Every structure is written in C-alpha cells, then in structure tokens.
Short mmCIF file of C-alpha atoms in Angstrom, two decimals:
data_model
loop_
_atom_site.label_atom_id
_atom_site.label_comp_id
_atom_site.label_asym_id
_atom_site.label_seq_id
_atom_site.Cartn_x
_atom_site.Cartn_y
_atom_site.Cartn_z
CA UNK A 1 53.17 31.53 -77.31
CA UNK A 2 54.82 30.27 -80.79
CA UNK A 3 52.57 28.13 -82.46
CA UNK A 4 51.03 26.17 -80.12
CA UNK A 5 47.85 23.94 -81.46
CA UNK A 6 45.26 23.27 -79.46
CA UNK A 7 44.97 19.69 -79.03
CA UNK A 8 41.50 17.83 -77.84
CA UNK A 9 40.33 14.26 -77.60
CA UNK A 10 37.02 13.94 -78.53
CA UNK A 11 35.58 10.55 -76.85
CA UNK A 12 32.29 8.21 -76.15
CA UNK A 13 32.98 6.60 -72.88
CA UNK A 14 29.98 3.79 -72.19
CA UNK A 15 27.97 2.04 -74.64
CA UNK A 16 26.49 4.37 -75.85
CA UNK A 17 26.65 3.94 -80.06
CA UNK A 18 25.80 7.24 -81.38
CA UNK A 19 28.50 9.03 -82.67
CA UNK A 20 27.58 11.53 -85.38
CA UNK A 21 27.50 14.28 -82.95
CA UNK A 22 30.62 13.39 -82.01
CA UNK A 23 32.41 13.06 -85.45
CA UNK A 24 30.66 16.43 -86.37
CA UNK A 25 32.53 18.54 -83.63
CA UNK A 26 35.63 16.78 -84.54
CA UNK A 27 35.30 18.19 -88.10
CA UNK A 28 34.35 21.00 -86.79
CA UNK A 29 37.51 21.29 -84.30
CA UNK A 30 39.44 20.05 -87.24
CA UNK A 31 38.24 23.48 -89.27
CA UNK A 32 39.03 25.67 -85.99
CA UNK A 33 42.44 24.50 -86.75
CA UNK A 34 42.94 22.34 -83.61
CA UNK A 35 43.81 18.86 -83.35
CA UNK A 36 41.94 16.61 -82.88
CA UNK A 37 42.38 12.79 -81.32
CA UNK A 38 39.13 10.82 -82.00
CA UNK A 39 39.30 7.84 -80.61
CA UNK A 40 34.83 7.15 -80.84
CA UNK A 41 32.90 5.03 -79.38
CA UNK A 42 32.78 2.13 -76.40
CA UNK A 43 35.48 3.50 -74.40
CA UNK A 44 36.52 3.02 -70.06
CA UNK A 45 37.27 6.09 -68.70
CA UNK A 46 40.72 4.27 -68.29
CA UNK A 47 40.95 4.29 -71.63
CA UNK A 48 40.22 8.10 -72.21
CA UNK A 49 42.62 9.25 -69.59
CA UNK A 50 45.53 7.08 -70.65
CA UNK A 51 45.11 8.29 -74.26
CA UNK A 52 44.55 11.78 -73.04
CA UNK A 53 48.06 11.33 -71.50
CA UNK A 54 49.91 9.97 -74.07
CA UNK A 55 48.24 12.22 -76.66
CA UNK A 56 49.34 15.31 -74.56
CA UNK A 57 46.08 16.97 -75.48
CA UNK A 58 44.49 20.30 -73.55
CA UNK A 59 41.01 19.09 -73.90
CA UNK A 60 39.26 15.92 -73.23
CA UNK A 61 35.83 16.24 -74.69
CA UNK A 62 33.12 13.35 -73.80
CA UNK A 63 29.84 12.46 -75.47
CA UNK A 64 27.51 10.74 -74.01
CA UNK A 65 23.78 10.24 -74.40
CA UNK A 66 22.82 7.56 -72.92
CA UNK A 67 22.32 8.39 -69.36
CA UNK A 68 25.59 7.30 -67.89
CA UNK A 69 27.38 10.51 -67.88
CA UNK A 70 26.83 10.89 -64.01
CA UNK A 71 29.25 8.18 -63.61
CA UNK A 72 31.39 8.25 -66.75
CA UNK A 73 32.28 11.81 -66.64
CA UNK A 74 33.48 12.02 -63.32
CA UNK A 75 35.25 8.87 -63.44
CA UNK A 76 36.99 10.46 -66.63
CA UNK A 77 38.05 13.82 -64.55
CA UNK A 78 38.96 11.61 -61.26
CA UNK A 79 41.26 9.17 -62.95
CA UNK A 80 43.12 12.29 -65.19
CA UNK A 81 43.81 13.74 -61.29
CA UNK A 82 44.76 10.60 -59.94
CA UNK A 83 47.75 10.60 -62.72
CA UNK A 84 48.48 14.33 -62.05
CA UNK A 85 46.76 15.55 -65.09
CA UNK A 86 43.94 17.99 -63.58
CA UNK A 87 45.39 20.53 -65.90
CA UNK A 88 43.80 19.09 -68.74
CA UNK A 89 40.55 20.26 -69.09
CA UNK A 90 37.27 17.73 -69.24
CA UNK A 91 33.92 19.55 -70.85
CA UNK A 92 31.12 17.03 -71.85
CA UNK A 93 28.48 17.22 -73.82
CA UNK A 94 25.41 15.16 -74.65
CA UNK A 95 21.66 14.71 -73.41
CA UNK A 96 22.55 15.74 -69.58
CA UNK A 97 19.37 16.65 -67.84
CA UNK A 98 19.80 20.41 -66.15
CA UNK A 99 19.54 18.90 -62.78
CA UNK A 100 23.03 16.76 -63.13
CA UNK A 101 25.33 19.83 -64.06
CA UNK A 102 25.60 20.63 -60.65
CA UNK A 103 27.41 17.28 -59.53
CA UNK A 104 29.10 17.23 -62.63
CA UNK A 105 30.77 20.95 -62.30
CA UNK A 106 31.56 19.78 -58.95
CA UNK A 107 33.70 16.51 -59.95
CA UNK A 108 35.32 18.95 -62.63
CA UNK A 109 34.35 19.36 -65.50
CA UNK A 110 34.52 23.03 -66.64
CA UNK A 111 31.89 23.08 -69.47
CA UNK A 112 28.63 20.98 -70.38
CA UNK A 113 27.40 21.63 -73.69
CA UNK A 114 23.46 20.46 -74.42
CA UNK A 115 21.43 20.15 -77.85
CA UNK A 116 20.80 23.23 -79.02
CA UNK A 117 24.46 24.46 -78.31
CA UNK A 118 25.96 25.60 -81.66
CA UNK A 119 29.27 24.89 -83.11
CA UNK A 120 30.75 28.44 -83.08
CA UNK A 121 30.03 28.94 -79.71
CA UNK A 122 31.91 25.66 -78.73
CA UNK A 123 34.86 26.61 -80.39
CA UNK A 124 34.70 30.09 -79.01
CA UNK A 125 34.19 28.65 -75.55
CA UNK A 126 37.49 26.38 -76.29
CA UNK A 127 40.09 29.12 -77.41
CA UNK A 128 38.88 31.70 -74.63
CA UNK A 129 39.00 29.43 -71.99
CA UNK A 130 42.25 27.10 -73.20
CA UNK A 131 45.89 28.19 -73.59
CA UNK A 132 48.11 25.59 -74.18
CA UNK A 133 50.70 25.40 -72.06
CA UNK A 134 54.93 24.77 -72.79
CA UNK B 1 64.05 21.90 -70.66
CA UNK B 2 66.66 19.72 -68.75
CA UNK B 3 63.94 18.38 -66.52
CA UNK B 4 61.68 17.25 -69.59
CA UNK B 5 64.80 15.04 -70.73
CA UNK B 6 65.52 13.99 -67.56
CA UNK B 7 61.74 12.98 -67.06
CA UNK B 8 61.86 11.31 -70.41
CA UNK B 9 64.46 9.33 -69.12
CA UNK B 10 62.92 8.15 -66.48
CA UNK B 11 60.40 6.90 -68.66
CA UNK B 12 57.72 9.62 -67.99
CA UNK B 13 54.85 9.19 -70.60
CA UNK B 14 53.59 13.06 -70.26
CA UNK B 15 56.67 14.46 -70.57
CA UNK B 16 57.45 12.54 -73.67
CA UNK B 17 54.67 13.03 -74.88
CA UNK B 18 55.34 17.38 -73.96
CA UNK B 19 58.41 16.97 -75.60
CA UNK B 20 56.84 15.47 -78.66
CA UNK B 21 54.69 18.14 -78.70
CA UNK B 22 57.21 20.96 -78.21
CA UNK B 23 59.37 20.05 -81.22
CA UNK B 24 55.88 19.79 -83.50
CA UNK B 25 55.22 23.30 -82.75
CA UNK B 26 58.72 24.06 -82.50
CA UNK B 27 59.29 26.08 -79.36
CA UNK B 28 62.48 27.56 -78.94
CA UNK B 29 65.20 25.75 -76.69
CA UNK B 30 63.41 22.43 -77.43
CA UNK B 31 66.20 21.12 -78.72
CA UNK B 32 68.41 21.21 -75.77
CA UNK B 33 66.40 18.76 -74.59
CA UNK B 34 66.75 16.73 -77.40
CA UNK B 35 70.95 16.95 -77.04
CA UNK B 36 70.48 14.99 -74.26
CA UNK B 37 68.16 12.56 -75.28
CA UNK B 38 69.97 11.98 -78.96
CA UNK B 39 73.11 10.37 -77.06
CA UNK B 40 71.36 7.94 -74.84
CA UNK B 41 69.39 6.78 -77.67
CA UNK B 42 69.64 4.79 -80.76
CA UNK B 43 69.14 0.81 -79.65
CA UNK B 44 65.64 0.60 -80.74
CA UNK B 45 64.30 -1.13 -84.45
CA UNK B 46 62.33 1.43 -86.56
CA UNK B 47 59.65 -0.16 -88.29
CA UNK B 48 58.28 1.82 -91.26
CA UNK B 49 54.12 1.25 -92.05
CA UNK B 50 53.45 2.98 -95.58
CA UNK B 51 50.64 3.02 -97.92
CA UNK B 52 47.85 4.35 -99.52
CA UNK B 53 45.23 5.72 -97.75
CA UNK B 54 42.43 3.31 -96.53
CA UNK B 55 45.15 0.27 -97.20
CA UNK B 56 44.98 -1.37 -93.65
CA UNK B 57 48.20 0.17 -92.04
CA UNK B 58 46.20 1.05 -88.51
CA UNK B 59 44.79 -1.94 -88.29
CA UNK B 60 47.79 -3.99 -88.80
CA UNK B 61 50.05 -1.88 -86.91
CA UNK B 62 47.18 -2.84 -84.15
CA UNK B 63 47.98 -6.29 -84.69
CA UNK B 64 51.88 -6.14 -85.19
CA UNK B 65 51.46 -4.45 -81.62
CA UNK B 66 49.73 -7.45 -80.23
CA UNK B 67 52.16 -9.77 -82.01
CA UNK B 68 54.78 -8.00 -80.50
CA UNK B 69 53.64 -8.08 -76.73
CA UNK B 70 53.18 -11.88 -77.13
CA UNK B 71 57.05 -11.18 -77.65
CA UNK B 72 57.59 -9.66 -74.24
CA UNK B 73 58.90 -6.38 -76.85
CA UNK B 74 57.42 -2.87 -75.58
CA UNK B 75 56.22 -0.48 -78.26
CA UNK B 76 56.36 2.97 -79.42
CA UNK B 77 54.18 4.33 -82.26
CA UNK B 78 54.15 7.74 -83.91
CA UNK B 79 50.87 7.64 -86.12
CA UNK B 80 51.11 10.36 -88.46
CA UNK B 81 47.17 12.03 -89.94
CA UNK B 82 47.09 14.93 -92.74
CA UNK B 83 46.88 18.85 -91.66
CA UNK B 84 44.18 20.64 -92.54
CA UNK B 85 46.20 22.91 -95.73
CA UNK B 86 43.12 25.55 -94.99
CA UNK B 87 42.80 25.55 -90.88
CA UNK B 88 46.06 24.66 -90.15
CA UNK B 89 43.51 21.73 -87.86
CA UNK B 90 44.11 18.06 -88.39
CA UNK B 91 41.48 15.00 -87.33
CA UNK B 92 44.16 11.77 -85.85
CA UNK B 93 42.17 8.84 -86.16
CA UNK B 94 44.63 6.43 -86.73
CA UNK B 95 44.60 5.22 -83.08
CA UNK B 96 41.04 4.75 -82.86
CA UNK B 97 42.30 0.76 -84.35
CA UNK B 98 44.83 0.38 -81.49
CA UNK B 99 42.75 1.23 -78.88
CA UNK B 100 42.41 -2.29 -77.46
CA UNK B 101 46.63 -0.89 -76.22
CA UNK B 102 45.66 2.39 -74.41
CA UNK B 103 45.95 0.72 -70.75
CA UNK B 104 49.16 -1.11 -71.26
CA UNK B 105 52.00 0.25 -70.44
CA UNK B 106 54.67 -1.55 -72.70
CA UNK B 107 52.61 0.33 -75.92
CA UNK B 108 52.86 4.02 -76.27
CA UNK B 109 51.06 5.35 -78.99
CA UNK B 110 51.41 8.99 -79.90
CA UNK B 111 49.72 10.71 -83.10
CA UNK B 112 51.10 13.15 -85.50
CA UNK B 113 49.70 15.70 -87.74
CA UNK B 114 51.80 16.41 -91.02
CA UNK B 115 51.57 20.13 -90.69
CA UNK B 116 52.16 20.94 -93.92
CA UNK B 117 55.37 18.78 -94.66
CA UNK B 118 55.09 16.77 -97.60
CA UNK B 119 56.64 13.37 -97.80
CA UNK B 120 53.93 11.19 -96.02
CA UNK B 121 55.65 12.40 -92.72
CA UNK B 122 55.55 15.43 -90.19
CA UNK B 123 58.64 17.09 -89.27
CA UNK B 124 58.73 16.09 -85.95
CA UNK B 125 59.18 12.24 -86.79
CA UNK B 126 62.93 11.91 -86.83
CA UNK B 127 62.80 13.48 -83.22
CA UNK B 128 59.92 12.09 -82.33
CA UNK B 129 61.67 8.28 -82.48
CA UNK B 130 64.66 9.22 -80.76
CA UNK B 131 62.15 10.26 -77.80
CA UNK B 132 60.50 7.06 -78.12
CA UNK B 133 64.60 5.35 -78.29
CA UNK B 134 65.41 7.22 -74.75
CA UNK B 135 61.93 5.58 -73.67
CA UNK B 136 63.84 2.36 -74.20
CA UNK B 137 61.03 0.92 -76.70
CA UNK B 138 62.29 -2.23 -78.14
CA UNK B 139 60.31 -1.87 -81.59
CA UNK B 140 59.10 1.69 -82.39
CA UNK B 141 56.48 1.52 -85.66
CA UNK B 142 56.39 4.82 -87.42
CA UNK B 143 52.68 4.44 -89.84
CA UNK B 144 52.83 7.14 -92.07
CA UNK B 145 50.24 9.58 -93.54
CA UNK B 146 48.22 7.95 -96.26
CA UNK B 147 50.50 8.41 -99.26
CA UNK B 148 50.78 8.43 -102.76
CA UNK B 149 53.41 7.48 -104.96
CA UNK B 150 56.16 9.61 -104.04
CA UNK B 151 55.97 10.13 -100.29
CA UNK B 152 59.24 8.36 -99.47
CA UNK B 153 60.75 9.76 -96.59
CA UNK B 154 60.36 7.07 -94.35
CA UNK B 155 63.43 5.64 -96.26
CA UNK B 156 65.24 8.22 -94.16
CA UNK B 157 63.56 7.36 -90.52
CA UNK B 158 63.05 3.27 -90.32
CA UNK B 159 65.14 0.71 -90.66
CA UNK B 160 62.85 -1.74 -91.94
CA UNK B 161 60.09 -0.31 -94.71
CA UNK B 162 56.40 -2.27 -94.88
CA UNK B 163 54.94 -1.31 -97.59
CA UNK B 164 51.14 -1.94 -97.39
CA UNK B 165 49.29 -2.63 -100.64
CA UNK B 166 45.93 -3.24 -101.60
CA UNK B 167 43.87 -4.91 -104.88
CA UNK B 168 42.77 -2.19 -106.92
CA UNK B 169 45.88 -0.49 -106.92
CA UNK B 170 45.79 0.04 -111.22
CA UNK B 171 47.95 -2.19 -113.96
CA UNK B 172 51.12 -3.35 -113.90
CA UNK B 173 52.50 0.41 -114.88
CA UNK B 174 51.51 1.44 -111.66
CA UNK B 175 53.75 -1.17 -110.17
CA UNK B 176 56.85 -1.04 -111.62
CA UNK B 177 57.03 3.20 -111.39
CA UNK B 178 59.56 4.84 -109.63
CA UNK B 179 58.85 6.13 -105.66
CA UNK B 180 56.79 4.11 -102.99
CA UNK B 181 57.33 0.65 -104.52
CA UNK B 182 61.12 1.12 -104.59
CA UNK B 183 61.55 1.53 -100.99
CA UNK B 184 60.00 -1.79 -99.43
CA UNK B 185 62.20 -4.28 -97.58
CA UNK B 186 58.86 -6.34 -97.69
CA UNK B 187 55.31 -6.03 -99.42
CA UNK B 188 51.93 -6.48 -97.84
CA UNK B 189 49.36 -7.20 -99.81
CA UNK B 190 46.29 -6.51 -97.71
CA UNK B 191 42.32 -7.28 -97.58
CA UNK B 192 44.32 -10.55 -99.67
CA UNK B 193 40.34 -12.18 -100.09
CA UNK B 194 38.98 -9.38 -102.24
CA UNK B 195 38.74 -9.22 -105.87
CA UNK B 196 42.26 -8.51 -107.92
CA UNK B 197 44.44 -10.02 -104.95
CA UNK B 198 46.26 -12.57 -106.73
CA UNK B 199 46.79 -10.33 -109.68
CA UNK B 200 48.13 -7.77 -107.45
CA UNK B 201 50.27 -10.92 -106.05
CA UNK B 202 51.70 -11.85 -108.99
CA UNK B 203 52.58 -8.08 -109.93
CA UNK B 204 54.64 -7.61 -106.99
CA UNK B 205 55.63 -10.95 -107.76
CA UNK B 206 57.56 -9.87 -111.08
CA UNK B 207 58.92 -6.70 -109.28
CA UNK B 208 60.58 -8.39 -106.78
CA UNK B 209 62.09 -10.98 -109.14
CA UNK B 210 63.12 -7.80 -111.27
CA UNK B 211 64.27 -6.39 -108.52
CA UNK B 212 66.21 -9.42 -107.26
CA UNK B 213 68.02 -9.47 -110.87
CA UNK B 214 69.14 -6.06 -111.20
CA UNK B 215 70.07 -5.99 -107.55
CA UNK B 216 69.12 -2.18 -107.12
CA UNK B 217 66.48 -3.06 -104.26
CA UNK B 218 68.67 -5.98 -102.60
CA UNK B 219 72.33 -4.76 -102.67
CA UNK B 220 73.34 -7.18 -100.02
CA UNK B 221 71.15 -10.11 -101.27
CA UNK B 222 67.64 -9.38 -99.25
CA UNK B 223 64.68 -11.59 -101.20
CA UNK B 224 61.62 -9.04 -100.44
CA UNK B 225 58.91 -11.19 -99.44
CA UNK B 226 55.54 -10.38 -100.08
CA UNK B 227 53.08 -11.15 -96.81
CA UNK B 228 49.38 -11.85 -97.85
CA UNK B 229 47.18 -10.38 -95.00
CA UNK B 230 43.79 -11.78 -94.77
CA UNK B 231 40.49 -9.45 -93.84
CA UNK B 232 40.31 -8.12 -90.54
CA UNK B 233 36.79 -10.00 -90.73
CA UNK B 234 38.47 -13.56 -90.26
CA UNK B 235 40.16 -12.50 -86.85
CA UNK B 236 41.97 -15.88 -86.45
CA UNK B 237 43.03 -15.52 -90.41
CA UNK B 238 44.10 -12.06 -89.59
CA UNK B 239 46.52 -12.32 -87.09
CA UNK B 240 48.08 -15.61 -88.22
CA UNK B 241 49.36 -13.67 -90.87
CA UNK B 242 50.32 -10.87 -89.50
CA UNK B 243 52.32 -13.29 -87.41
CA UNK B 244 53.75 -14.08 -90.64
CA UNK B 245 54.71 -10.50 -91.07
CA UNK B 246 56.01 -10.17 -87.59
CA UNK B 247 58.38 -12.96 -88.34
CA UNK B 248 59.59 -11.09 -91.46
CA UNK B 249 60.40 -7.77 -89.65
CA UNK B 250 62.60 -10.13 -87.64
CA UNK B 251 64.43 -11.53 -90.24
CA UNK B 252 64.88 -8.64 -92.11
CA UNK B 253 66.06 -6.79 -88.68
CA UNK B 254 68.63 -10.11 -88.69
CA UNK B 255 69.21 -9.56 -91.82
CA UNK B 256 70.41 -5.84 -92.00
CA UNK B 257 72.60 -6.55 -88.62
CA UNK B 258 74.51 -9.65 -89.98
CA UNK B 259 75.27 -8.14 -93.56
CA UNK B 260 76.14 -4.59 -92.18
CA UNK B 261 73.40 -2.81 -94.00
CA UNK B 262 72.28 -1.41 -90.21
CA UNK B 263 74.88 0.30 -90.54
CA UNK B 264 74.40 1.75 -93.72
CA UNK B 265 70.45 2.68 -93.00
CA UNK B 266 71.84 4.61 -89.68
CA UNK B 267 74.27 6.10 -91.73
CA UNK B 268 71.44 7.55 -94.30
CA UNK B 269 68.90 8.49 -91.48
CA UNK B 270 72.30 10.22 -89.90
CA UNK B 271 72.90 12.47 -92.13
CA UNK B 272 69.20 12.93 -93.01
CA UNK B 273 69.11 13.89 -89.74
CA UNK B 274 72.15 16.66 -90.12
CA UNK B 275 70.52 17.60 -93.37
CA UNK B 276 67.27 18.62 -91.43
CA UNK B 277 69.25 20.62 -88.49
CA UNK B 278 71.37 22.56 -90.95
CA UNK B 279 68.40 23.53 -92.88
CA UNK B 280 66.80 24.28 -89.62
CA UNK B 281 70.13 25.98 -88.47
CA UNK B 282 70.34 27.99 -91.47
CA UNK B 283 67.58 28.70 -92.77
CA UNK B 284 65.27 29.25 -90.02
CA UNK B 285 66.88 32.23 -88.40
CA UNK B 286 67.08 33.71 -91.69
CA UNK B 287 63.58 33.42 -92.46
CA UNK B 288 62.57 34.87 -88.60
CA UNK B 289 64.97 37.50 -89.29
CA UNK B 290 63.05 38.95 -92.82
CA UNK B 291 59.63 37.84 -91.68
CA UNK B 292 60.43 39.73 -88.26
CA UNK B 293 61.56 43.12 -90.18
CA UNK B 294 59.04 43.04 -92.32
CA UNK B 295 61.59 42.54 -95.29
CA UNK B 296 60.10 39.35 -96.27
CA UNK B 297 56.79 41.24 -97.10
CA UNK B 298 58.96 44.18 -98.54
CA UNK B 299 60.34 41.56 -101.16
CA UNK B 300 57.36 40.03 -101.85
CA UNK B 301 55.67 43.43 -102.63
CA UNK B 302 58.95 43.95 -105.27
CA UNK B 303 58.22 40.87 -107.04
CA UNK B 304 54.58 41.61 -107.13
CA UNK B 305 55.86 44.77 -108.78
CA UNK B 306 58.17 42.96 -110.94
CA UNK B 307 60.93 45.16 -109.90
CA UNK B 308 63.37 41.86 -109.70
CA UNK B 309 62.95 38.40 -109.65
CA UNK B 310 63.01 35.91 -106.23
CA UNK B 311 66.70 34.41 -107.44
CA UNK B 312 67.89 37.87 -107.12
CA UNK B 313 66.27 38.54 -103.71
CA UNK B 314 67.40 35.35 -102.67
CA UNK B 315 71.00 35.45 -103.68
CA UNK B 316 71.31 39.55 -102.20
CA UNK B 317 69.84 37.64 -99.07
CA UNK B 318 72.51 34.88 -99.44
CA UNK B 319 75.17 36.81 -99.73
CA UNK B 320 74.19 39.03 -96.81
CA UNK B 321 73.71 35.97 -94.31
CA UNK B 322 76.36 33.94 -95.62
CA UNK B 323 79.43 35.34 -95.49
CA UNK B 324 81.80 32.43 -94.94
CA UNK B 325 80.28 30.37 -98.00
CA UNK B 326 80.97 33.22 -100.40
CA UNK B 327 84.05 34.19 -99.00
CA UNK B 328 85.32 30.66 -99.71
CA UNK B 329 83.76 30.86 -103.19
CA UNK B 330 85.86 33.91 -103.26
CA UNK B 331 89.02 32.43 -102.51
CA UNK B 332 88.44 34.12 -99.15
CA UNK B 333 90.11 37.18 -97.42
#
C-alpha cells in the first residue's frame, strides 16, 4: 500500500487524571512514525468513538488506571460497532488486574498492555497486527 | 472511488474523513473522487486561524465554534500539527481544546499533519475544504500549524485570514516585516491581560494605520480591526470577545461579497489550486518514473561524482519529458 500512516487515538476515558503514561506512548507512536490524535484526559466513551470516526484513525488506544476499564473499555468498542466502525481496532492499556482480560477480549478489544510492557514491543505489536486500509 | 464521493455527499462523516485521508497519503485514483466533489462545492466561508505556536489559535477556534452554533452555522475544521522531519510520525493535539464539540453533529473536526510541506499547511488542505464544502459546512476554520514569519499559504486557502498574536512577540521591527503580518484581514491580540499587551496593541495599531494609508493591505477600503481576546481563565471575558471576533469574520465575509473582493480571493485560491495539480500533474509522474528506474539514484550518484551538475540533469530530464514546451520554444515542428 502507498504510503499509508498509521493513525491511532490515544485516549483517557473516566476520571481518571493520570496521563504521563499516556503522553509517553504518544511520543513514542509519534517516533514510530504514526499519527497520533491525543485527545487526554476526562473523556465519555461517546466522545472517543465520535473522534475516532471523524479522525479516521486504525487504532483507538485507552488508558485507564483507575479501575473503570471494565466498563469504559467495552463501552468504547460497543459504541465504535454500533456506528459500523468494528474495523478499527480498540487495545487498552493501564492497571487491569489479570482476571478482567478475559471479559475485556471478549467485548473486543484485541490487545491489553500492563506495567511492565515496554515501548518497542507496543509498537511492534501495532504494525504487525494493523494495516491500514484504502 | 465513486462511492466515497457519493457517501461524502450524503454527508457521511467516515467517508469524508477516508477521503481526507486518501489524498494525505496520496493514493492513486483519489482524485476522481475529488472531480466530483470539486463541482458541487464552493458555497462555504473559509476562515483562516494563523499564528505562532502556543498563541491561543485551538482554543479560540474552540470558542469561534461555540459562537458559531449559537448561530445555528455547522462547522468544519481541518487542524493542521507538525510531522515528525525524522519519523515521518506527527502528535495532533490541537483538538484536545475542542473537545467539548466531539458529540455534535453540526462540528466536524478533522486533524492534519504537515508532512513535510512547508508553509504552515499540509498538502492536503486545499482538498481537504472542498470535502468539508460538499459536506455543506456553513463556516469551515482552517487553524494552521504553528508558524513563523513566513508561513503564508493560507492566503491561498481562506477567505478571511485571523491572524493570532500574542505579547512578547519582539519590537516594533518584528511588526512591520514582510510575511505573516501582511496577510491579516483582522488581528487578534491574545492572552490581552498579560504583560506587553497594550504595547503589542498599539504596534499593530500603527501597522494597520500604515497599512490603511498606503492601501497595499486594504485595496478595496477594509479597516483591519484588531480584536483583544481576554485569558481563557476569565471564561465569561473570554467568549464575550471572541463574540467580538465572531462578529468581525461576519463583516469582513460582508465585506469581501459587497465590494467583489470574494471574487478576487476565489480567483487566487483558483489558480493556486491549478498551480498545485499541474505541479502534481507534471511533476509527479516524472519523479515516479526516475525514482521507479532507479535513474533518480543513478543521477544522484553522478553528482556525487561531480560528473555534471543537477541543472544539467534536470534540463536532459526536461527536455526528455517535455516535448511540447520545447518544441514551442523551438518554434515547433
């Protein structure tokens, strides 16, 4: 494919505040050469999905570590269907207890990423398993 | 491709959007889509938002937004971020200040990255507004890059030019150079409560009087007003004066239609627009064709040689390509 750029949103749905980890993959998306929509903090999952539209990205990523994912991330992935975006893919990432990823692969999303998780293996994770489409 | 248009049409926000996206990374064929599109638009106001970076223009685009839905207008916005010059990867944060939009569906905001053009801009602008024109947006507000003092190419895109300034901007010098504080139909000065404000005031002040005098930035007898926008921090301050503003993009948008000068701005971004497919038309192929070959790297390894020089190369290449041009410099067959 000519020159297609990977384009992800990299959001905090909830209220949860803390956002470096957020702002550091978005550099470090930014240095994979994709591009990347950061919209931070405080944001409904109605929010996410109608910027993930608009934005035309491949990738939603969320953040979240508050405890809220269970509902947030799901929410995020049902509301992207409901519009007839299931294409786009929804990974998540934040303090999500191993016991949750079931229920959460099973609403959709295709990746969770935990602490611990580096950076490369993010971005290799992203540009195996994305291909933008035309 | 005829389906995306059609879609577009129809008012389809992902297929804009895909369309958007397909002339940024130029895919072939695109731009029969666009043929479509380019005749059923051309009714909407282009708004210009230009500046330096960190001088406000997010955050009153967010506003101008707001001022215009008390309007009943709907809204397009391309918001245009940097390119990475080393990853080719570009962070678009310019939206994260108009986020308060995202649900309603008179406001579509889409984000840009420059990749790689210069002029404050990405390439995909021009064609970017006449998607948001077959959307049927009333107002479509193009916020440039973060620019210096020569990133003017907005000139070419909007009809109306906002040029966002804040205190701490340098002397007087600085103010009456050539480039970005040519091009305004109206000033902003911005974060108007900090230090240097009413200096800055009274510098744009004298330009605009200047300007008024010599008639180079009025032709047709347009006063430029300057709009003092208060800090985001007084909310109610805020948007009163970007009210203010609002009102001023009106009358200059009155303005320009009762003295003719529409015309003449649609005339300019016309044949910008030509300017940009012939290049495109021309050059492009061209380009494909030697990089494709492996001639382009050929060349190259010449001039790293110094066997020739590149206005050789590129005149043999010329001539080669452009056969009706030199045979008409020829007096022709």
């Amino acid at each position: 494919m000519p020159n297609r750029t990977i384009r992800i949103l990299i959001a905090k749905p909830g209220l949860d505040g803390h956002d470096r980890g957020a702002k550091v993959l978005a550099r470090c998306f930014r240095d994979a050469g994709f591009e990347v929509i950061y919209t931070g903090c405080h944001q409904s999952p109605e929010q996410v999905a109608a910027v993930a539209i608009q934005e035309d990205v491949d990738v939603v990523g969320l953040s979240c570590l508050s405890g809220a994912h269970k509902f947030l991330f799901p929410e995020v992935a049902k509301l992207l269907k409901e519009q007839g975006a299931e294409d786009i893919i929804v990974i998540g990432g934040g303090i999500i207890p191993e016991q949750d990823m079931p229920a959460l692969y099973e609403a959709g999303l295709k990746a969770i990423f935990t602490p611990g998780t580096t950076l490369e293996s993010i971005v290799e994770w992203i540009n195996t398993h994305v291909t933008p489409q035309v | 491709m005829k389906e995306l248009s059609r879609k577009v049409l129809a008012g389809d926000i992902r297929a804009a959007s895909r369309l958007i996206r397909n002339l940024e990374d130029q895919i072939p064929d695109t731009q029969l889509a666009m043929r479509e599109l380019f005749t059923a638009a051309g009714s909407s106001h282009v708004i210009g938002i230009t500046g330096a970076p960190g001088a406000g223009k997010s955050t009153l685009t967010d506003e101008l937004i707001a001022a215009y839905r008390k309007r009943n207008k709907t809204i397009g916005v391309l918001a245009v971020d940097p390119t990475s010059p080393f990853s080719g990867g570009a962070i678009l944060g310019d939206r994260i200040r108009m986020l308060r939009h995202s649900e309603d569906k008179g406001v579509f905001v889409r984000s840009l990255a420059t990749k790689g053009s210069l002029g404050g801009l990405s390439k995909a602008v021009g064609e970017g507004i006449h998607v948001m024109e077959a959307l049927k947006k009333d107002k479509i507000v193009v916020e440039t890059c973060g620019v210096g003092q020569q990133e003017v190419d907005i000139i070419n895109h909007a009809h109306t030019v906002v040029v966002v300034l804040v205190p701490g901007m340098g002397d007087e010098i600085q103010a009456i150079k050539a480039g970005l504080m040519e091009i305004a139909d109206i000033f902003v000065i911005n974060k108007a409560d900090r230090d240097g404000a009413g200096k800055l005031y009274q510098e744009v002040l004298n330009i605009v009087a200047m300007a008024k005098k010599s008639g180079e930035s009025s032709p047709t007898g347009w006063t430029i007003p300057i709009v003092k926008v208060e800090s985001v921090l007084q909310p109610h301050a805020f948007a009163e004066s970007v009210e203010v503003l609002g009102n001023k993009i009106e009358e200059h948008y009155q303005y320009l239609i009762k003295s003719k000068a529409l015309v003449a701005r649609k005339r300019r971004k016309a044949k910008a627009e030509l300017n940009e497919a012939l290049w495109a038309a021309l050059f492009q192929p061209i380009v494909n064709k030697l990089n494709g070959d492996g001639e382009m790297e050929q060349m190259v390894d010449q001039l790293l040689n110094r066997e020739t020089d590149p206005y050789t190369l590129a005149e043999e290449v010329a001539r080669r390509y452009i056969k009706t041009v030199n045979n008409g410099k020829d007096g022709g067959k």
